[in-house]
Coordinates of C-alpha atoms (C1' of nucleotides) in Angstrom, one line a residue:
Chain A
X1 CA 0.0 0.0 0.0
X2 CA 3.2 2.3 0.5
X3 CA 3.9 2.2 -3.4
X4 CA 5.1 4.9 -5.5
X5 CA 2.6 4.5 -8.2
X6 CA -0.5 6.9 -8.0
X7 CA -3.8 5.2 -7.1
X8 CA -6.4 4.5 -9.4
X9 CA -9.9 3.3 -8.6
X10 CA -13.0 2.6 -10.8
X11 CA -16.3 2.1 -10.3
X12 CA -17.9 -0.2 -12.4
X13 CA -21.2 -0.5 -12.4
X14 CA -23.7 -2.5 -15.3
X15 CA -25.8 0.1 -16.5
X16 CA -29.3 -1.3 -15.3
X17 CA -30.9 1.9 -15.4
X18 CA -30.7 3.6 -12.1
X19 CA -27.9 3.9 -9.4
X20 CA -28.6 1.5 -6.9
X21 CA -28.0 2.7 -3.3
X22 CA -25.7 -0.3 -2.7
X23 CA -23.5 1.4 -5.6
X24 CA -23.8 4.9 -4.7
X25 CA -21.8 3.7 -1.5
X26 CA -19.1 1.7 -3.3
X27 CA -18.6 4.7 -5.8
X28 CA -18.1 7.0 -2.6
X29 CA -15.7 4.9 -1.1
X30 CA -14.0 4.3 -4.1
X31 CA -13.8 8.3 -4.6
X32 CA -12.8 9.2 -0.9
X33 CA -10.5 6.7 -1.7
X34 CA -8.5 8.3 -4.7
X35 CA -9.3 12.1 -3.5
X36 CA -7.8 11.0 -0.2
X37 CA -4.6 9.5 -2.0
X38 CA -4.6 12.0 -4.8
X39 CA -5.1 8.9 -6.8
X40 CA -7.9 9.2 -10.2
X41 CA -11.2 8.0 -10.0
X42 CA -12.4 6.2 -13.1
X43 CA -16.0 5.5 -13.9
X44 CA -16.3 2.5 -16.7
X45 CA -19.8 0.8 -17.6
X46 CA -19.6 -2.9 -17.9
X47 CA -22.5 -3.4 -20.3
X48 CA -21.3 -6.6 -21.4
X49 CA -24.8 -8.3 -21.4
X50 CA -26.6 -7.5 -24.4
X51 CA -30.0 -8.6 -23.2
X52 CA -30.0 -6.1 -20.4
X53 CA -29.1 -2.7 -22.4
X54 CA -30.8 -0.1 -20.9
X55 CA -31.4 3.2 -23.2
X56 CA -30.4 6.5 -21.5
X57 CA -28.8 4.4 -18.5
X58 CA -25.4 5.9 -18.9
X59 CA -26.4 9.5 -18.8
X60 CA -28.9 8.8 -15.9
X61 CA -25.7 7.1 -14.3
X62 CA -23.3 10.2 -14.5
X63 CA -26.0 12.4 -13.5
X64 CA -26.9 11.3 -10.4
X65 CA -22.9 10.6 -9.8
X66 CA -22.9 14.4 -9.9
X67 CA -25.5 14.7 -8.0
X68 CA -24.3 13.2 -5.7
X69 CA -20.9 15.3 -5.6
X70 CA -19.1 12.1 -7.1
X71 CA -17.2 13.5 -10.3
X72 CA -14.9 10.8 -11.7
X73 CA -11.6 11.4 -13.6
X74 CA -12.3 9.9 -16.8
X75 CA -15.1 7.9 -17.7
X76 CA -18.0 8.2 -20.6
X77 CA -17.9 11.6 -21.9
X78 CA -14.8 12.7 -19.7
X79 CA -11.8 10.2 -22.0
X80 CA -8.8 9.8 -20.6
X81 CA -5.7 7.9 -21.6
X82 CA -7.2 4.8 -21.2
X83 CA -10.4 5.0 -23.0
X84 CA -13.4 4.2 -24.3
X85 CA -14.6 3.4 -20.6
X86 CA -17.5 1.5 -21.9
X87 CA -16.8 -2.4 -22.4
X88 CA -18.9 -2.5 -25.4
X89 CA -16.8 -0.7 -27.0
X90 CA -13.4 -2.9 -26.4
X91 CA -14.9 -6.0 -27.6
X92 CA -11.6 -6.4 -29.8
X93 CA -9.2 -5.9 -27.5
X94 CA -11.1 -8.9 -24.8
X95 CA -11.6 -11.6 -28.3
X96 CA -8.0 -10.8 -28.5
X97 CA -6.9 -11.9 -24.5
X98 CA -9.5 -14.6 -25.6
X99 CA -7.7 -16.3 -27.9
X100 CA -4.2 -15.4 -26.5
X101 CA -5.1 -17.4 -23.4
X102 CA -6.4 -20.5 -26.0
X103 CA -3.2 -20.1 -27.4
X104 CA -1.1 -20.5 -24.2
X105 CA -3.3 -23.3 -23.1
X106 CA -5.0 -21.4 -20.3
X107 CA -8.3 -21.2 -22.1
X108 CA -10.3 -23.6 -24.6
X109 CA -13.4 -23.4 -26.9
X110 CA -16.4 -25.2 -25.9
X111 CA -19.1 -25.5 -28.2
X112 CA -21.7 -27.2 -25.6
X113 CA -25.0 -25.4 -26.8
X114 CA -27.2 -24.1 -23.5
X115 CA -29.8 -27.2 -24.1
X116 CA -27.0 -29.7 -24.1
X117 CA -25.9 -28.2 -20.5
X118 CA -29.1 -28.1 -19.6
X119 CA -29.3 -31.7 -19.9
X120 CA -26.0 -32.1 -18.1
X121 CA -27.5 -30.4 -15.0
X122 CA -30.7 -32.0 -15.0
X123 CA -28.8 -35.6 -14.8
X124 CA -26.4 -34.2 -12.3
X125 CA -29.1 -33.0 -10.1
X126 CA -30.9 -36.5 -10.5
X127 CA -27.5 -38.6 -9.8
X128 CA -27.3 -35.8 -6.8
X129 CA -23.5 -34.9 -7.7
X130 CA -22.8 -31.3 -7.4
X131 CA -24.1 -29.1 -10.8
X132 CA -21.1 -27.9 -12.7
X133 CA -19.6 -28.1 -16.3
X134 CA -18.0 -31.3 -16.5
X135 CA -15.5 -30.1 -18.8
X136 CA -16.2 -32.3 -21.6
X137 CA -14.5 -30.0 -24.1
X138 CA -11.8 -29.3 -22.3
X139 CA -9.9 -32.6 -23.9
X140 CA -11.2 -32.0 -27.6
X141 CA -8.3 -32.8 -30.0
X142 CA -7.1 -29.6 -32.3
X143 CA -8.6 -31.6 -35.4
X144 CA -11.8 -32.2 -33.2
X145 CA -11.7 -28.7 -32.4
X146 CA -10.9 -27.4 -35.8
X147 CA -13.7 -29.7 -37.3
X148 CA -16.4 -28.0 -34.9
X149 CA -14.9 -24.8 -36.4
X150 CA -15.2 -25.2 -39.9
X151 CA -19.2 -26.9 -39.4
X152 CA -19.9 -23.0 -37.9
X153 CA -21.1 -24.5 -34.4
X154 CA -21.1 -21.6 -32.0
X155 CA -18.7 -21.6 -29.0
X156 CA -17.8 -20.1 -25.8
X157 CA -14.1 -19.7 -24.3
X158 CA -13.7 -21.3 -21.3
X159 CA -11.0 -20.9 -18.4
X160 CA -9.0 -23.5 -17.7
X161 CA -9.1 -23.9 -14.1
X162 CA -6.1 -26.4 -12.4
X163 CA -7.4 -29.4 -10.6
X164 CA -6.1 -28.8 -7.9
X165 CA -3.7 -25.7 -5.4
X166 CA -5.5 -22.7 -4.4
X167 CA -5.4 -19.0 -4.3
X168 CA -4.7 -16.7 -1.3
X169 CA -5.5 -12.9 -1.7
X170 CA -5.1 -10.2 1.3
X171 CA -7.9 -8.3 1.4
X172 CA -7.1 -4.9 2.9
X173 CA -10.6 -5.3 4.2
X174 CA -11.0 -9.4 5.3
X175 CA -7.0 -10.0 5.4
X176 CA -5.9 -13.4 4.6
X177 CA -8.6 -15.0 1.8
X178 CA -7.8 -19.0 0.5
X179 CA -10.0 -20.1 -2.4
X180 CA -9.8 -24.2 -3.2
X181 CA -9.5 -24.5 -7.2
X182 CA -11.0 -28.1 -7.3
X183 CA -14.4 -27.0 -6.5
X184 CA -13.8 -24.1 -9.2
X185 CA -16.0 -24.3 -12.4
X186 CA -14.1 -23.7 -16.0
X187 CA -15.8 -19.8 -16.3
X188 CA -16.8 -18.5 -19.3
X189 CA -14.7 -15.6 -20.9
X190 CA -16.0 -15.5 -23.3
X191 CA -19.6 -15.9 -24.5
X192 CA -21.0 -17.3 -27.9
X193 CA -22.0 -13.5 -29.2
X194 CA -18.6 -12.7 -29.1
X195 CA -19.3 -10.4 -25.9
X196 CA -17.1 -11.3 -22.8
X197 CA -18.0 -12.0 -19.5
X198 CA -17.6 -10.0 -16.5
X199 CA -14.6 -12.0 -15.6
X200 CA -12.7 -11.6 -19.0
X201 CA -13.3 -8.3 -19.1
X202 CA -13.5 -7.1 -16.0
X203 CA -9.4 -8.7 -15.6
X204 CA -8.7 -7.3 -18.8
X205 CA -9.9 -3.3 -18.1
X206 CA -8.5 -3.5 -14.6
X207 CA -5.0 -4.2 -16.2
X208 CA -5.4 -2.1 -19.1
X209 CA -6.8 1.0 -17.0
X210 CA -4.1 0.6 -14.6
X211 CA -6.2 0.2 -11.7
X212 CA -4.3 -0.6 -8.1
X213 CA -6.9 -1.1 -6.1
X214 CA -9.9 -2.9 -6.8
X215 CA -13.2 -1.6 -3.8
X216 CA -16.5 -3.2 -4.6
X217 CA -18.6 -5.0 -2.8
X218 CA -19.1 -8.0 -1.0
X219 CA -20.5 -10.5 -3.0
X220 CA -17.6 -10.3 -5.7
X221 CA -15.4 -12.0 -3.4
X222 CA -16.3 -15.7 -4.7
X223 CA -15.0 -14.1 -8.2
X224 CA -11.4 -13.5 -7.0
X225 CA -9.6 -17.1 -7.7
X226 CA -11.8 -17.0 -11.2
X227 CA -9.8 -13.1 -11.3
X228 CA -6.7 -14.0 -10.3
X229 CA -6.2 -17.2 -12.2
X230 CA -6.7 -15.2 -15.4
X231 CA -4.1 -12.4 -14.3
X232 CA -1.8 -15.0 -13.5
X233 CA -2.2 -16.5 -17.0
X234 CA -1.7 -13.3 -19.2
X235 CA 1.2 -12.4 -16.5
X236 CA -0.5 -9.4 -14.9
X237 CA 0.0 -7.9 -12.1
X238 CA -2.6 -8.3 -9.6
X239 CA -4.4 -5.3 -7.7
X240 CA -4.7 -5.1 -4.0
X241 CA -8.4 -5.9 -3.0
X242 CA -11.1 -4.7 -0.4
X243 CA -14.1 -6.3 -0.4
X244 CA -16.9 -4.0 1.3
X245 CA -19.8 -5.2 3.5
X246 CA -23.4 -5.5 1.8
X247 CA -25.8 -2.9 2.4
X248 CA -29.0 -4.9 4.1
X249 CA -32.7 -5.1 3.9
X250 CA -33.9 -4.9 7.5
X251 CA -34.5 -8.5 6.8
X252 CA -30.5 -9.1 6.5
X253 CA -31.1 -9.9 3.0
X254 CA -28.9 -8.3 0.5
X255 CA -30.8 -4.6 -0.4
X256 CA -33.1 -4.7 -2.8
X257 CA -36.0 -3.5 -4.4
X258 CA -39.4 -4.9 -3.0
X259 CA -38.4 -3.7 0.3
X260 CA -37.7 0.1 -0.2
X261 CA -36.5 2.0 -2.9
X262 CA -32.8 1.7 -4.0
X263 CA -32.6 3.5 -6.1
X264 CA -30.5 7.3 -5.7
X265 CA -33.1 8.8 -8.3
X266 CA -35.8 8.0 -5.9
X267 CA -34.2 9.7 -2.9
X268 CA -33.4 12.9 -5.2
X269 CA -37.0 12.9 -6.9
X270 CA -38.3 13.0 -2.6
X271 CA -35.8 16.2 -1.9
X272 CA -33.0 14.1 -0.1
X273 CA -30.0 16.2 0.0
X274 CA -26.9 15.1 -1.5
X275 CA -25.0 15.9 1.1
X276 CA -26.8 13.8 4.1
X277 CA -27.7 10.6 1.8
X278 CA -23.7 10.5 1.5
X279 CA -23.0 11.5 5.0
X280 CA -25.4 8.5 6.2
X281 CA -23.6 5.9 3.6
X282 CA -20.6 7.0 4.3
X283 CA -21.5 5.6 7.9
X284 CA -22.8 2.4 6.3
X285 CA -19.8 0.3 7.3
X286 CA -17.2 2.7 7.7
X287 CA -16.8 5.1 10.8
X288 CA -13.7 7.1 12.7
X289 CA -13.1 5.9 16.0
X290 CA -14.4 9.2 17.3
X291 CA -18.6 9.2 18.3
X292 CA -19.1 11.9 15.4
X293 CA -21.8 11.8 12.9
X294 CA -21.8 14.9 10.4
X295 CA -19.2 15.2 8.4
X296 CA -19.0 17.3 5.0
X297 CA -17.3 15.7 1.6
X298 CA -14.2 17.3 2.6
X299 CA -14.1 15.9 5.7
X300 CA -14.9 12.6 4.6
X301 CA -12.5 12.6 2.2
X302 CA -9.5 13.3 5.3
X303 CA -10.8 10.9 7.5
X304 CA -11.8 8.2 5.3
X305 CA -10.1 5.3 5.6
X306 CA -9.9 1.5 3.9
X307 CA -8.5 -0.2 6.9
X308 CA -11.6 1.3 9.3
X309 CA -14.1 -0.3 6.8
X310 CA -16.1 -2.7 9.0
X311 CA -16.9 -6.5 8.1
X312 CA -20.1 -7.2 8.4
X313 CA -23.2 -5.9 6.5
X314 CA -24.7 -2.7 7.2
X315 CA -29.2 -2.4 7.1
X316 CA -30.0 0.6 5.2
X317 CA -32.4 2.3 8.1
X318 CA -34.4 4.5 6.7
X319 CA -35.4 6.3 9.8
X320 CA -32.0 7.4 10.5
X321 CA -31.2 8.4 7.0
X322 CA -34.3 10.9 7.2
X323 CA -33.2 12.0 11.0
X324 CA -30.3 12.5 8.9
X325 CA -31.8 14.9 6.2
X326 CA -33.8 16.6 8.5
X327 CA -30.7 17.8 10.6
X328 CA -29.2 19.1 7.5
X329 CA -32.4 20.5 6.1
X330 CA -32.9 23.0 8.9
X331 CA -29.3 23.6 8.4
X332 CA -30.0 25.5 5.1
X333 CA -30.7 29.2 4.4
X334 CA -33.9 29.9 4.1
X335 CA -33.8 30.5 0.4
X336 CA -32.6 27.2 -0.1
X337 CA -35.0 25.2 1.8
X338 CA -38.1 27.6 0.0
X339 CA -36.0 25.7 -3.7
X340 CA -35.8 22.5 -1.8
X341 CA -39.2 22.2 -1.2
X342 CA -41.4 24.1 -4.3
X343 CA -41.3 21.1 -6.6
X344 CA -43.6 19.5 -3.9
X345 CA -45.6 22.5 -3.4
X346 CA -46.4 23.9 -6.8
X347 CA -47.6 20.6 -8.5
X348 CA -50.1 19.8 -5.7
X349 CA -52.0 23.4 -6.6
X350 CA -50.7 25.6 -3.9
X351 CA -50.5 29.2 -4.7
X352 CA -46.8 30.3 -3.8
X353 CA -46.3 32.9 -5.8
X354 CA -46.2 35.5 -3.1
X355 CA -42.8 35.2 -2.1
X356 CA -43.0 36.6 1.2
X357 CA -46.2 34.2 2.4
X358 CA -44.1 31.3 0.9
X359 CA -40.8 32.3 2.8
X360 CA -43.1 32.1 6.0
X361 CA -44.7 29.5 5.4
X362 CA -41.9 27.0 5.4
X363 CA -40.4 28.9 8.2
X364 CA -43.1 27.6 9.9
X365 CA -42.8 23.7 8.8
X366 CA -39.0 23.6 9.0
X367 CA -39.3 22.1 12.5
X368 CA -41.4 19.7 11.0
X369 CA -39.9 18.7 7.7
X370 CA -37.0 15.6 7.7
X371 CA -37.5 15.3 3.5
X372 CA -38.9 18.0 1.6
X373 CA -41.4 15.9 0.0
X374 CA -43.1 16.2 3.0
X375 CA -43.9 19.6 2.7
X376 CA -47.1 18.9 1.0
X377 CA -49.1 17.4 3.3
X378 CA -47.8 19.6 5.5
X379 CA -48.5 22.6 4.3
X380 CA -52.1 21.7 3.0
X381 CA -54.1 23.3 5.5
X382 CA -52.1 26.5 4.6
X383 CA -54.3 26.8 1.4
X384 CA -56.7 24.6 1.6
X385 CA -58.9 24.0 5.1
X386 CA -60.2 19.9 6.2
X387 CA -63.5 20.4 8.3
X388 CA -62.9 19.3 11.5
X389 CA -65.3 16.1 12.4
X390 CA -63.7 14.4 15.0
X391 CA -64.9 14.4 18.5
X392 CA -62.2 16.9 19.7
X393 CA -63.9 19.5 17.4
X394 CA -67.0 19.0 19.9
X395 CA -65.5 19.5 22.7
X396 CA -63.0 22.2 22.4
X397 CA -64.8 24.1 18.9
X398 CA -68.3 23.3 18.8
X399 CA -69.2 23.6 22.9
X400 CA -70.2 26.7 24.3
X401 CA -66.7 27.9 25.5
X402 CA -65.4 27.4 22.2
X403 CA -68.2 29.6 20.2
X404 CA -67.8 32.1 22.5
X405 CA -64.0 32.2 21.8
X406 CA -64.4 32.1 17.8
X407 CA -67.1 35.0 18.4
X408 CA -64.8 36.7 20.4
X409 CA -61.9 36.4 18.0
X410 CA -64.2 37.4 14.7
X411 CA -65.2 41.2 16.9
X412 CA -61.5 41.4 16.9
X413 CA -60.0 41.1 14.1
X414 CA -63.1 42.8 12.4
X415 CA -61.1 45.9 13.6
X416 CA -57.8 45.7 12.8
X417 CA -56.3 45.9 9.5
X418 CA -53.7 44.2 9.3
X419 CA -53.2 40.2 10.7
X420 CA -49.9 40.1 12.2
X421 CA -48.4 37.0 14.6
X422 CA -47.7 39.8 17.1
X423 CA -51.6 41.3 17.1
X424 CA -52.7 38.1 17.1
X425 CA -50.7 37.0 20.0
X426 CA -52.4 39.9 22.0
X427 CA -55.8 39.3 20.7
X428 CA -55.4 35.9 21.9
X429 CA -54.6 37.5 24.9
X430 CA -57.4 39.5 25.3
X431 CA -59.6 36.5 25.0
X432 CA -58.2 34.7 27.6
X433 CA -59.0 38.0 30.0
X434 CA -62.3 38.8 29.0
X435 CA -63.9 35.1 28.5
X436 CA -62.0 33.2 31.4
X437 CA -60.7 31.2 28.8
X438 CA -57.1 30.0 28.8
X439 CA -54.8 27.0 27.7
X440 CA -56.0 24.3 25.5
X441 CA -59.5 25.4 25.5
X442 CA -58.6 29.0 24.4
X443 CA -56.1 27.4 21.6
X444 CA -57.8 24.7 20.1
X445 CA -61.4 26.3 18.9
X446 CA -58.7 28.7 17.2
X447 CA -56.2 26.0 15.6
X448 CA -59.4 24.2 14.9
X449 CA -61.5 26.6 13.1
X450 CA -58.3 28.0 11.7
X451 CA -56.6 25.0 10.7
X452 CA -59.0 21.5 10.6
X453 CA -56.1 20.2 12.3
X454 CA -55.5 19.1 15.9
X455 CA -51.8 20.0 15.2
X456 CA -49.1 22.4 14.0
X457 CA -47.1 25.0 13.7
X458 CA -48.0 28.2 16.4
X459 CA -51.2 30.0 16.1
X460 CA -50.0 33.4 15.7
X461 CA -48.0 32.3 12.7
X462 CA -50.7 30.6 11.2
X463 CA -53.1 33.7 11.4
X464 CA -50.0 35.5 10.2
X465 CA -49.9 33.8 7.0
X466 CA -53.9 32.8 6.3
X467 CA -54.3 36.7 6.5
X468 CA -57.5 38.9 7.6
X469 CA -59.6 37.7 5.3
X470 CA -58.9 34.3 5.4
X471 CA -58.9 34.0 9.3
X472 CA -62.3 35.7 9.5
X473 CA -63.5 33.3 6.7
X474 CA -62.6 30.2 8.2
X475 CA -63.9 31.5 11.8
X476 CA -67.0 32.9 10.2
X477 CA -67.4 28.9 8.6
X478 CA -67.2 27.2 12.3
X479 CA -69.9 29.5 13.9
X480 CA -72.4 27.4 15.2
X481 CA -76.6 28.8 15.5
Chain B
rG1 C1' -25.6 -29.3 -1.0
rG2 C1' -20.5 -27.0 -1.8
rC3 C1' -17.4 -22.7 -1.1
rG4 C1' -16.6 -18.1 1.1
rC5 C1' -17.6 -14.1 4.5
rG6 C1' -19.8 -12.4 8.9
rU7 C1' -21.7 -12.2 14.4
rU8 C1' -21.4 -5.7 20.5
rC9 C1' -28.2 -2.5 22.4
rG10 C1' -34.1 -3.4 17.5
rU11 C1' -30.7 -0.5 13.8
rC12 C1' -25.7 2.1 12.5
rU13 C1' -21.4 1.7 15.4
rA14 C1' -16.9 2.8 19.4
rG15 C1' -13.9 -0.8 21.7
rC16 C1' -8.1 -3.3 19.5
rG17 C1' -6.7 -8.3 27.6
rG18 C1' -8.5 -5.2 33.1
rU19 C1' -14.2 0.1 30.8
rU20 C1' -20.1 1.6 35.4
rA21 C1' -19.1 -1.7 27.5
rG22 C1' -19.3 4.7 24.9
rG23 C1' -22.1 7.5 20.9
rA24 C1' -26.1 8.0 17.2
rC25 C1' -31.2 6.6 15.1
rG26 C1' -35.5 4.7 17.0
rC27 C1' -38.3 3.9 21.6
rA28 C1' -40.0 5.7 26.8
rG29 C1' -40.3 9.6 30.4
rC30 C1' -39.5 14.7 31.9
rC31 C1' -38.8 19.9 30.6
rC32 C1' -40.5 23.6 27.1
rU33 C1' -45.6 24.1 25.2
rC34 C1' -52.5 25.2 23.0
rU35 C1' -51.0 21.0 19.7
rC36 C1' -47.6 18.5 16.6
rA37 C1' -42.7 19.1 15.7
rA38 C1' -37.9 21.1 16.9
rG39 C1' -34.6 21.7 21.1
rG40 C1' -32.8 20.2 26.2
rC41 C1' -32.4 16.4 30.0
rU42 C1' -33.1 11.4 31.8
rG43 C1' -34.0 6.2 31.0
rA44 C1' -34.7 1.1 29.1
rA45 C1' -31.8 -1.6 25.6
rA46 C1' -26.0 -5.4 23.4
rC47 C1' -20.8 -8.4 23.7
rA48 C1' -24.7 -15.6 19.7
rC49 C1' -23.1 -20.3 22.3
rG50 C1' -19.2 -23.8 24.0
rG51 C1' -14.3 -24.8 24.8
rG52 C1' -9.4 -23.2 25.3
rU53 C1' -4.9 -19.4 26.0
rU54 C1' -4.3 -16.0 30.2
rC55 C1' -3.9 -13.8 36.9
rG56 C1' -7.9 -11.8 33.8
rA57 C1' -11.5 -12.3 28.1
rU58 C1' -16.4 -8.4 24.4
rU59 C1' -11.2 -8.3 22.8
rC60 C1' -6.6 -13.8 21.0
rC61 C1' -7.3 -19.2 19.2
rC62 C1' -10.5 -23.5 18.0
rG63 C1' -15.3 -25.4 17.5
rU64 C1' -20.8 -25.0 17.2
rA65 C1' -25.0 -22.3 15.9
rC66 C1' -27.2 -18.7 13.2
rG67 C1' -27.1 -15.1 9.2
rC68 C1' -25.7 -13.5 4.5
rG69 C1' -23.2 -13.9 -0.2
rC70 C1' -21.7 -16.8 -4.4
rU71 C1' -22.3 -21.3 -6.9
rA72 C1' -25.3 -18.6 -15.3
rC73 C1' -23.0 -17.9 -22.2
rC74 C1' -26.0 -11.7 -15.2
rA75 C1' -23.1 -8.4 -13.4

RNA sequence: GGCGCGUUCGUCUAGCGGUUAGGACGCAGCCCUCUCAAGGCUGAAACACGGGUUCGAUUCCCGUACGCGCUACCA
């Protein structure tokens, strides 16, 4: 790890259409990683499976990178030396490993079709020996092999995988890691569409980008002996590995859809800040030794490091990741928060066009707000007013002390001009005085009439922002006979 | 089934042989308060189990159990 040469990382995900969470946090690592190190962060899409391409994934991929305050090095639209950064377009240079590892006898055609393995499994299964390739074309003869050739039967290159030895890695992250070959199927490299597999081409980029320092998750670590027996064949260099823990359902089951959203768009398209979604997965198996839980992208980038990256998988808690907004929400200038949390606001109908009734109006809900998306239902009673039904409404609006308090209320404001959280505050005041009235019972009728609501943000500022008219309109609406 | 990885409060974690096992989310209570939040304070809550090693194990070693991942011409 004390080496001369400059660190370079990648992230590599399969462009399936959106960035899973899971990835997010393996890009972040892998970019505190190289920003710590002054190393280069490389982004490179390994669309090697045809049947999966996703239009637009790519672009929605880099997007939400930036978003996210992850900027790579080079990558899809940003070349560097060791470009294209997207495997589809290197097909050549991973037929070409293909076939130099045939020739030096670490690789073989097979031209089993999928129904003939089929077939193999099924009897395997049925004889109960363990399901794997039984290697049958590993021993063809060149002149069986060319025959196959020349009839145009379709073929896959396989690995050749020893019989027996094994392969030790040291994971920064696990340590000491010992894979048995004899249990190792040969992989495919290379498929019958000409299209590697990860494997081949995930070896063969690594290399060829110069990549020290291979961070991804969890469940790639089966893959290493497959990895390393293939750098060991072309006489490559292997990287230094660190395997990081899987992000969890709260089941314990690897995170996936069905049992949240995982995907970043969804968090941005709610109002989740950047900033604390990476903050919280940043804490997602990594921490300082300190008890500290806010820390910017600057900061994260000086304390982050591999060797404090835990073992064991991390659940993605929701509740604390909105805890986690909230605290940084509040933490915003007002102007920001008003951006944050208009493209809730506007589509649901409310008028805020009146900047100054806006600005006050999530003043008042900031207490209230974790994720912005919540703003509408919270602010709904700002322009719009529920009838209050419920059995509270009877005893604290609709009994005697309660008309007496909204009739009280309406002779007052009748005379003032102008609604303010201060005037309101004394007529409120005056109430209390002249009827006898005070606490709950003097509130609620108010909040009620005002409001529908049993709850929220104080009176005053309510009245404040519904206005004269409005106040006098809904207090007008609960008098009773 | 095989292989691999993992195991401290419900959750995220600190701990790197001797601690009242600390912090955070959540939860409960109290304060504030018309209410709901926010904020402050307090509290309940954990070392999977069994063997070793050691004067002494949450910590080191070995088992067991449990969990998870992988086992494709998907990544």
């Amino acid at each position: 790890m004390t080496n001369q040469q400059t660190i370079r990382v990648r992230f590599a995900p399969s462009p399936t259409g959106y960035l899973h969470v899971g990835g997010l946090r393996t890009a972040l690592y892998n970019f505190l990683f190289a920003r710590k190190h002054g190393g280069t962060f490389v982004l490179r899409i390994e669309d090697t499976d045809r049947s999966r391409h996703v239009e637009g994934a790519i672009e929605n991929l880099t997007a939400t990178l930036r978003w996210a305050g992850l900027d790579f090095d080079e990558g899809p639209g940003k070349e560097g030396a060791f470009g294209p950064y997207v495997q589809s377009q290197r097909l050549e240079l991973y037929r070409q490993y293909a076939n130099e590892l045939v020739d030096t006898g670490s690789a073989y055609p097979c031209f089993c079709s999928p129904e003939e393995l089929d077939t193999m499994r099924q009897a395997q299964m049925e004889r109960n020996e363990r399901v794997r390739y039984d290697r049958r074309c590993r021993s063809l003869t060149p002149e069986e092999v060319d025959a196959k050739m020349a009839e145009g039967t379709s073929y896959v290159i396989r690995l050749k995988v020893p019989m027996f030895g094994d392969v030790a890695v040291n994971d920064i992250i696990r340590g000491n890691v010992t894979f048995q070959l004899n249990i190792l199927d040969d992989q495919v490299l290379l498929k019958s569409d000409g299209f590697p597999t990860y494997h081949l081409a995930n070896v063969v980029d690594d290399h060829h980008m110069q990549i020290t320092h291979i961070i991804r998750g969890e469940e790639w670590l089966p893959s290493v002996p497959k990895h390393v027996l293939i750098y060991q064949a072309l006489g490559w260099e292997i990287p230094q590995y660190a395997h990081l823990p899987l992000l969890l359902n709260p089941d314990r089951s690897k995170l996936s859809k069905r049992q949240g959203d995982v995907a970043v768009e969804d968090y941005r398209a709610r109002g989740y800040l950047p900033e604390a979604l990476v903050n919280y997965l940043a804490l997602l198996g990594w921490s300082e030794s300190k008890d500290r839980e806010f820390y910017s992208m600057p900061e994260l980038i000086e304390a982050f490091s591999l060797e404090r990256v835990g073992k064991s998988g991390a659940v993605f808690d929701l509740e604390k990741l909105n805890w986690m907004n909230g605290q940084y929400f509040r933490n915003l200038p007002i102007e920001q928060r008003m951006e944050l949390c208009r493209p809730f606001l506007e589509p649901a109908g409310y008028d805020i066009r009146d900047e100054n009734r806006y600005r006050k109006i999530i003043e008042a809900l900031t207490p209230r707000i974790q994720v912005p998306v919540e703003a509408r239902e919270k602010a709904e009673f700002f322009f719009s007013k529920h009838v209050p039904e419920d059995e509270t409404a009877d005893v604290f609006l609709y009994s005697e002390s309660g008309q007496k308090v909204v009739h009280l209320l309406l002779e007052k404001l009748k005379d003032i001009e102008d609604v303010t959280a201060e005037r309101f505050s004394e007529i409120l005041a005056d109430a209390k005085s002249t009827l006898g009235v005070k606490g709950k019972y003097l509130f609620m009728p108010v909040r009620l009439a005002l409001t529908g609501e049993t709850h929220g943000p104080e009176l005053p500022l309510i009245a404040e922002i519904l206005g004269k008219e409005e106040c006098l309109k809904r207090l007008q609406e609960e008098l009773r006979a």
